[in-house]
Short mmCIF file of C-alpha atoms and ligand atoms in Angstrom, two decimals:
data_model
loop_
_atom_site.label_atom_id
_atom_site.label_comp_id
_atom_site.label_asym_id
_atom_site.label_seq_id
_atom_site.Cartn_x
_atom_site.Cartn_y
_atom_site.Cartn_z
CA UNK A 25 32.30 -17.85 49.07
CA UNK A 26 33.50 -15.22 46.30
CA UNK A 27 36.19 -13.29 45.21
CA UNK A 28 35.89 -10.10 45.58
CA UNK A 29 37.53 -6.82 43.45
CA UNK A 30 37.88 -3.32 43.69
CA UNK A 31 39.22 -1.89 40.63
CA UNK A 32 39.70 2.37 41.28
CA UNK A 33 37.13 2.91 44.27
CA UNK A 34 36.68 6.16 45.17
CA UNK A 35 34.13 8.27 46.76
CA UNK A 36 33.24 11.99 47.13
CA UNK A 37 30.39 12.70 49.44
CA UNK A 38 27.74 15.19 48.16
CA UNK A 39 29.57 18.21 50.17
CA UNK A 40 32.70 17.44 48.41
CA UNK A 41 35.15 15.52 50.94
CA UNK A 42 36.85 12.84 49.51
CA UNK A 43 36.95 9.98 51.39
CA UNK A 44 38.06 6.94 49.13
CA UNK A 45 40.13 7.37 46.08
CA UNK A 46 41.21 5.04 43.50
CA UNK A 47 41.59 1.99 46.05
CA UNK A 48 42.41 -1.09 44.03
CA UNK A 49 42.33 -4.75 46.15
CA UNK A 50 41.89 -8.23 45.58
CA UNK A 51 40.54 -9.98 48.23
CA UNK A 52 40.55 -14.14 47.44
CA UNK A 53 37.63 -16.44 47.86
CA UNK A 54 37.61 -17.34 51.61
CA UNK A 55 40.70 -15.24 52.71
CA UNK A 56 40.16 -13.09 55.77
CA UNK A 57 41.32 -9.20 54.96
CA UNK A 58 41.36 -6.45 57.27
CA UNK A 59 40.73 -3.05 56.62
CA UNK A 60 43.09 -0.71 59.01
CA UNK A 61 44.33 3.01 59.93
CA UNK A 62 43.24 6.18 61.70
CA UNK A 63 40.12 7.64 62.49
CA UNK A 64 38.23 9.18 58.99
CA UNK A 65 40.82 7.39 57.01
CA UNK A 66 37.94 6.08 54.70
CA UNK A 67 37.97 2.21 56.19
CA UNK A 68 34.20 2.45 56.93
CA UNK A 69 33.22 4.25 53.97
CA UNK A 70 34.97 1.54 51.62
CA UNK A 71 33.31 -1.28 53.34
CA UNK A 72 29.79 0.52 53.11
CA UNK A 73 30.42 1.18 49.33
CA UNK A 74 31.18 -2.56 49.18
CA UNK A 75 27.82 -3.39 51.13
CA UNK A 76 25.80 -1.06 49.13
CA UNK A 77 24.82 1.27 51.72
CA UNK A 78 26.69 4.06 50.35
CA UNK A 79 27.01 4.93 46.28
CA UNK A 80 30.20 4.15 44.55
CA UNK A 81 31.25 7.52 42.60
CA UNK A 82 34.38 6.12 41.37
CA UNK A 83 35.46 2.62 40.28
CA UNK A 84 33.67 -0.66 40.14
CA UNK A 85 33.24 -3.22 43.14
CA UNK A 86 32.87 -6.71 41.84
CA UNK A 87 31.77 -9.82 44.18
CA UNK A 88 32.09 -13.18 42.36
CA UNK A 89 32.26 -12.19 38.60
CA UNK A 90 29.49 -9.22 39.17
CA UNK A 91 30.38 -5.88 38.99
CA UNK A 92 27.95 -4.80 42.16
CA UNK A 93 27.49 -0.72 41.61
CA UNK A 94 24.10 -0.78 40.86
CA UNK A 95 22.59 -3.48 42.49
CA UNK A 96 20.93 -2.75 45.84
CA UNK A 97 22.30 -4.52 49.45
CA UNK A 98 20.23 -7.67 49.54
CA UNK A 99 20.93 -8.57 46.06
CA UNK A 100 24.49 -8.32 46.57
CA UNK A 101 25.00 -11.75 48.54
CA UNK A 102 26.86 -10.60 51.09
CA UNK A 103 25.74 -10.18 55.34
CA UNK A 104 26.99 -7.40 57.47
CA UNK A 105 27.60 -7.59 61.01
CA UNK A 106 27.52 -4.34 62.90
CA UNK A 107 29.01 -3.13 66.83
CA UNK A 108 25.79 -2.20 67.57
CA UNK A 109 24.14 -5.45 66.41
CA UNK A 110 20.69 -4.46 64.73
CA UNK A 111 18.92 -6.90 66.98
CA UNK A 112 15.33 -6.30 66.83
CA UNK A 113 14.28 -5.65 70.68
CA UNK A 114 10.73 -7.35 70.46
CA UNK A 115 11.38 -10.44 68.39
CA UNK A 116 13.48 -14.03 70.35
CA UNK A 117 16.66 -14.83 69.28
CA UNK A 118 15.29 -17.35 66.77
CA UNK A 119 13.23 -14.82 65.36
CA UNK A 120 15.94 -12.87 64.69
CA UNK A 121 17.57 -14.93 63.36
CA UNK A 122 15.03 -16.13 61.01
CA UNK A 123 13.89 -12.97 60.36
CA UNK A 124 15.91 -12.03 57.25
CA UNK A 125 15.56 -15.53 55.68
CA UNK A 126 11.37 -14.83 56.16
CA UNK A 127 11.96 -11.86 54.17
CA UNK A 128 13.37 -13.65 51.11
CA UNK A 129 10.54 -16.62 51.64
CA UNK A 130 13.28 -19.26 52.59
CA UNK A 131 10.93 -22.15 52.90
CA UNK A 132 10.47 -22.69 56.51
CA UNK A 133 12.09 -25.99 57.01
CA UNK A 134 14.98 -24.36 55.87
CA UNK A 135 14.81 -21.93 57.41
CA UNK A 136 14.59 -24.31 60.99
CA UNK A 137 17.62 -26.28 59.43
CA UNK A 138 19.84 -22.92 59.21
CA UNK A 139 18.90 -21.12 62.74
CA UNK A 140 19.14 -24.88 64.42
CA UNK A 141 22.69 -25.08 62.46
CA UNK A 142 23.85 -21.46 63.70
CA UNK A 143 22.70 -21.53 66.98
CA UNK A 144 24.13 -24.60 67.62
CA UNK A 145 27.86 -23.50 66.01
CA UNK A 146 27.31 -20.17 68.12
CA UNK A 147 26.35 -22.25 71.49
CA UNK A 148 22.96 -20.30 71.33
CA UNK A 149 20.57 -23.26 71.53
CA UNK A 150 20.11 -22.57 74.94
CA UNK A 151 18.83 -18.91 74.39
CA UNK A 152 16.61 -19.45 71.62
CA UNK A 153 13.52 -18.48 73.48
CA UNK A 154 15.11 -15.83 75.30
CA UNK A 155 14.88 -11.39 73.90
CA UNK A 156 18.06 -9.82 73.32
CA UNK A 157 17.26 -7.73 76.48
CA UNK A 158 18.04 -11.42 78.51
CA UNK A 159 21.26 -11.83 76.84
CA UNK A 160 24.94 -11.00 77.61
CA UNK A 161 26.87 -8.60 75.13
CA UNK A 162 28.86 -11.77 73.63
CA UNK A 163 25.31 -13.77 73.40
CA UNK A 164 23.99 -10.08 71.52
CA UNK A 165 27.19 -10.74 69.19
CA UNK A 166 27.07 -14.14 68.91
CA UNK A 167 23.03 -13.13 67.66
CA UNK A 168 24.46 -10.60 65.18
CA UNK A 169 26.95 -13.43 63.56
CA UNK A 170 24.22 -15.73 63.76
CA UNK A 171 21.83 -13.61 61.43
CA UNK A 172 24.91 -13.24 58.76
CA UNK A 173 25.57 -16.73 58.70
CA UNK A 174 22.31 -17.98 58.22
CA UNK A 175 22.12 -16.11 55.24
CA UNK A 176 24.77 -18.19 53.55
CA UNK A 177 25.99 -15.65 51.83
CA UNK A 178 29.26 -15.03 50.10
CA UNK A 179 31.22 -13.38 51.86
CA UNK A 180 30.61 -11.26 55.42
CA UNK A 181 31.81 -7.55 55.81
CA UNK A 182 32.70 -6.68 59.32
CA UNK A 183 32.07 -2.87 60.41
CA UNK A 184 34.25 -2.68 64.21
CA UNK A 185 32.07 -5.39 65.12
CA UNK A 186 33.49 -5.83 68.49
CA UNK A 187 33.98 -2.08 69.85
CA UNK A 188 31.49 -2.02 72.13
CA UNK A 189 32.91 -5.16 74.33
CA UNK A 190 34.79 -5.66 77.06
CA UNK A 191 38.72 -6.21 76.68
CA UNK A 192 38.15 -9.67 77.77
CA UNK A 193 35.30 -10.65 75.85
CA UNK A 194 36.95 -9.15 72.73
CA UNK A 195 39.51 -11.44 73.21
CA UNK A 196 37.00 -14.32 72.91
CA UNK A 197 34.75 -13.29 70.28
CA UNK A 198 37.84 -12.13 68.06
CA UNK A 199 39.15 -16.12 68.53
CA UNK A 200 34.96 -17.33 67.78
CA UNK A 201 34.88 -15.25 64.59
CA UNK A 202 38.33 -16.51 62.68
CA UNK A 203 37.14 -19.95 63.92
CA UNK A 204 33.74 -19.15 61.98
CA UNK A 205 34.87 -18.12 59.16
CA UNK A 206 37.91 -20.75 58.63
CA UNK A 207 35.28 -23.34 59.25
CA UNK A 208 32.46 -21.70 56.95
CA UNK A 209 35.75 -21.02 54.21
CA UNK A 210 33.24 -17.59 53.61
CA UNK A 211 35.46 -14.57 52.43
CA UNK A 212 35.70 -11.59 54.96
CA UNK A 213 35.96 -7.82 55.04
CA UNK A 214 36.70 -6.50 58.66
CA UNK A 215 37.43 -2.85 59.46
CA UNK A 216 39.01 -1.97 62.78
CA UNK A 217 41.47 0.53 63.96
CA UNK A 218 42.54 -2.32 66.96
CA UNK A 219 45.91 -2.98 65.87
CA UNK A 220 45.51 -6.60 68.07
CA UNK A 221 42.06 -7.56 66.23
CA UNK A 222 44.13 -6.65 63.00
CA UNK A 223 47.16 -8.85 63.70
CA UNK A 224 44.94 -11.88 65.06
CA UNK A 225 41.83 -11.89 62.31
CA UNK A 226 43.60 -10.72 59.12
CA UNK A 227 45.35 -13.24 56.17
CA UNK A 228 45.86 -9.58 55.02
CA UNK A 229 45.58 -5.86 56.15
CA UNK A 230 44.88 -2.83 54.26
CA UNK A 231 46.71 -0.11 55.64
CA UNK A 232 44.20 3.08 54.41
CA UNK A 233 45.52 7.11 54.95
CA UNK A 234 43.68 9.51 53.52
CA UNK A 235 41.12 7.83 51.78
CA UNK A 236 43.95 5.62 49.67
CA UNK A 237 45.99 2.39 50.31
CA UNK A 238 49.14 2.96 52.02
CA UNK A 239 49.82 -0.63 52.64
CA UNK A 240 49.25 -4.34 51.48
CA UNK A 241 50.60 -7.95 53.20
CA UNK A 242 50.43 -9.95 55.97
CA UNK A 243 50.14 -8.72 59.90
CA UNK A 244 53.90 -9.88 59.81
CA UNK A 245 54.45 -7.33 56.73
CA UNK A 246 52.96 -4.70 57.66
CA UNK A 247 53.68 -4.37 61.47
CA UNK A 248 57.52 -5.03 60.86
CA UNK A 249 58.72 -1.87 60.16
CA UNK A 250 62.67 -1.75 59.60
P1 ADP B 78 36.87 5.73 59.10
O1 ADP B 78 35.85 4.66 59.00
O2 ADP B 78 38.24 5.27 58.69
O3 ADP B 78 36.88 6.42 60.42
P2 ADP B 78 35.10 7.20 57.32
O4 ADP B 78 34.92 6.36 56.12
O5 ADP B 78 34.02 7.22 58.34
O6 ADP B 78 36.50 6.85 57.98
O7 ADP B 78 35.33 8.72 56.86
C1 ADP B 78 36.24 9.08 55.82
C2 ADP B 78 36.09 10.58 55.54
O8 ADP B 78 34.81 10.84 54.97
C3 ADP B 78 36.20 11.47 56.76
O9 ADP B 78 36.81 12.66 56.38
C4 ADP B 78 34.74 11.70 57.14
O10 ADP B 78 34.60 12.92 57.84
C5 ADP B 78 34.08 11.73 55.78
N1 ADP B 78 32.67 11.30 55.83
C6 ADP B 78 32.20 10.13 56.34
N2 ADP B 78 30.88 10.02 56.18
C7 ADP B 78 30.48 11.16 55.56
C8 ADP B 78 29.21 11.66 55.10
N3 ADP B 78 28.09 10.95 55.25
N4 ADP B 78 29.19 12.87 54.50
C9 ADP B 78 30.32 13.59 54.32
N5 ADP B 78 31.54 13.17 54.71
C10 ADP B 78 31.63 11.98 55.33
P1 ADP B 79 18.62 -8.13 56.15
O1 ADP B 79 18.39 -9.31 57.03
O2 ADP B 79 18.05 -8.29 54.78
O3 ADP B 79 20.04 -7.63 56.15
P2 ADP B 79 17.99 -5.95 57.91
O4 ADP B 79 16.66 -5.45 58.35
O5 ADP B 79 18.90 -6.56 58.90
O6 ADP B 79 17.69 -6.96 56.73
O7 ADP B 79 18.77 -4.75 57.19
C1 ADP B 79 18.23 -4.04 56.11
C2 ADP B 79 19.35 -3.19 55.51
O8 ADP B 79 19.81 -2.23 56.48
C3 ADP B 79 20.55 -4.02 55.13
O9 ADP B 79 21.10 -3.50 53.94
C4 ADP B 79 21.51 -3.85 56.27
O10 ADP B 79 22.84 -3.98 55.81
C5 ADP B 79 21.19 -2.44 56.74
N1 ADP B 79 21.40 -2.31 58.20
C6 ADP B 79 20.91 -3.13 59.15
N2 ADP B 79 21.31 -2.74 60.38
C7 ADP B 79 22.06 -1.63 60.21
C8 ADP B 79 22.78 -0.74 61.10
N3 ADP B 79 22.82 -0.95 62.40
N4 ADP B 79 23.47 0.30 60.57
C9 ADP B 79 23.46 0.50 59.23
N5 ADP B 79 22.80 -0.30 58.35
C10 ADP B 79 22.12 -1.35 58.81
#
């Protein structure tokens, strides 16, 4: 787990909109914080910057004591889970999720020791064998957190993870993720514009208009308005 700081993080896309400016946040080592507000309020471009999938043009993003601007995704130590969970179509659900430990030559009893460990937290021992195609959308999720956490890393950044569920199975999934992460203590970036996922997941929420931070606290804070 790591701390993780944004110190004036802003960002202008190449045709000029400004999306992010000078966001400043301090997100503790294993606290949950939540990333909230309207549509093209600039929640999924800060999270990407964070990630390393889109250039920081203003600011510094540090995770741990490393200021992370120049250093590419996988060196940042950090797992994204996406709505539309990046499962590759061909490989079993232990292949995926070995597959990005292969690619940084984990040894591969580790690598059994970490999918046996997450599949067995995610209830997915059953399904090992089985292609994404064979699974339900909560089993595709559970998949998608499976491949963050066998990373290990420090900390996981959530991008709407659950949009594409049922109202039901959000429900669940929401209550399987804070369990997760209280129990892996790994520090968590979640963007949503669900005002319920918000409430439920966050220690904090970042309230973001217009590319800048409106709003700081707890669900209880924020969603008290006199
Ligand atoms: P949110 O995730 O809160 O919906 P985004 O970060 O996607 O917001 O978008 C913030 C702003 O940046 C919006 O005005 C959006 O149109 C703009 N934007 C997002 N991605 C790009 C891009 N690749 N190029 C130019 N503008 C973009
Ligand atoms: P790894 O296991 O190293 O994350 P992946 O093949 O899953 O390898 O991803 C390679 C890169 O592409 C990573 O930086 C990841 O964050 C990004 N990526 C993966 N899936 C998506 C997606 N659905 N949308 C955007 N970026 C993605």
């Amino acid at each position: 787990m790591a701390r993780i700081t944004l110190n004036g993080v802003g960002k202008v896309y190449p045709g000029g909109t400004r999306a992010v400016g000078g966001v400043d946040l301090d997100v503790a080592d294993g606290e949950f914080v939540v990333l909230v507000g309207p549509s093209g309020c600039g929640k999924s471009t800060l999270l990407r910057m964070i990630a390393g999938l889109e250039t920081i043009t203003e600011g510094t993003v540090s995770i741990g004591d490393r200021v992370v601007n120049d250093i590419e995704p996988a060196g940042r130590d950090i797992a994204m889970v996406f709505q539309n969970y990046a499962l590759y179509p061909h490989m079993s659900v232990r292949q995926n999720l070995a597959y990005g430990l292969k690619n940084r030559r984990t040894p591969a009893a580790e690598i059994a020791r970490r999918v046996d460990e997450a599949a067995r937290m995610l209830e997915l021992a059953p399904y090992l064998d089985r292609k994404p195609r064979q699974l339900s959308g909560g089993q595709r999720q559970r998949v998608a957190m499976g491949r963050a956490i066998v990373r290990e890393p420090a900390a996981f950044l959530f991008d709407e993870p659950l949009s594409n569920l049922d109202a039901k199975l959000r429900g669940v999934m929401r209550w399987e993720i804070k369990t997760l992460q209280r129990r892996l203590a790994t520090t968590a970036i979640y963007v949503t514009h669900d005002q319920v996922e918000a409430m439920t997941l966050g220690d904090r929420l970042v309230v973001l208009n217009g590319g800048r931070v409106e709003q700081i606290g707890t669900p209880l804070e924020v969603y008290r308005r006199p």
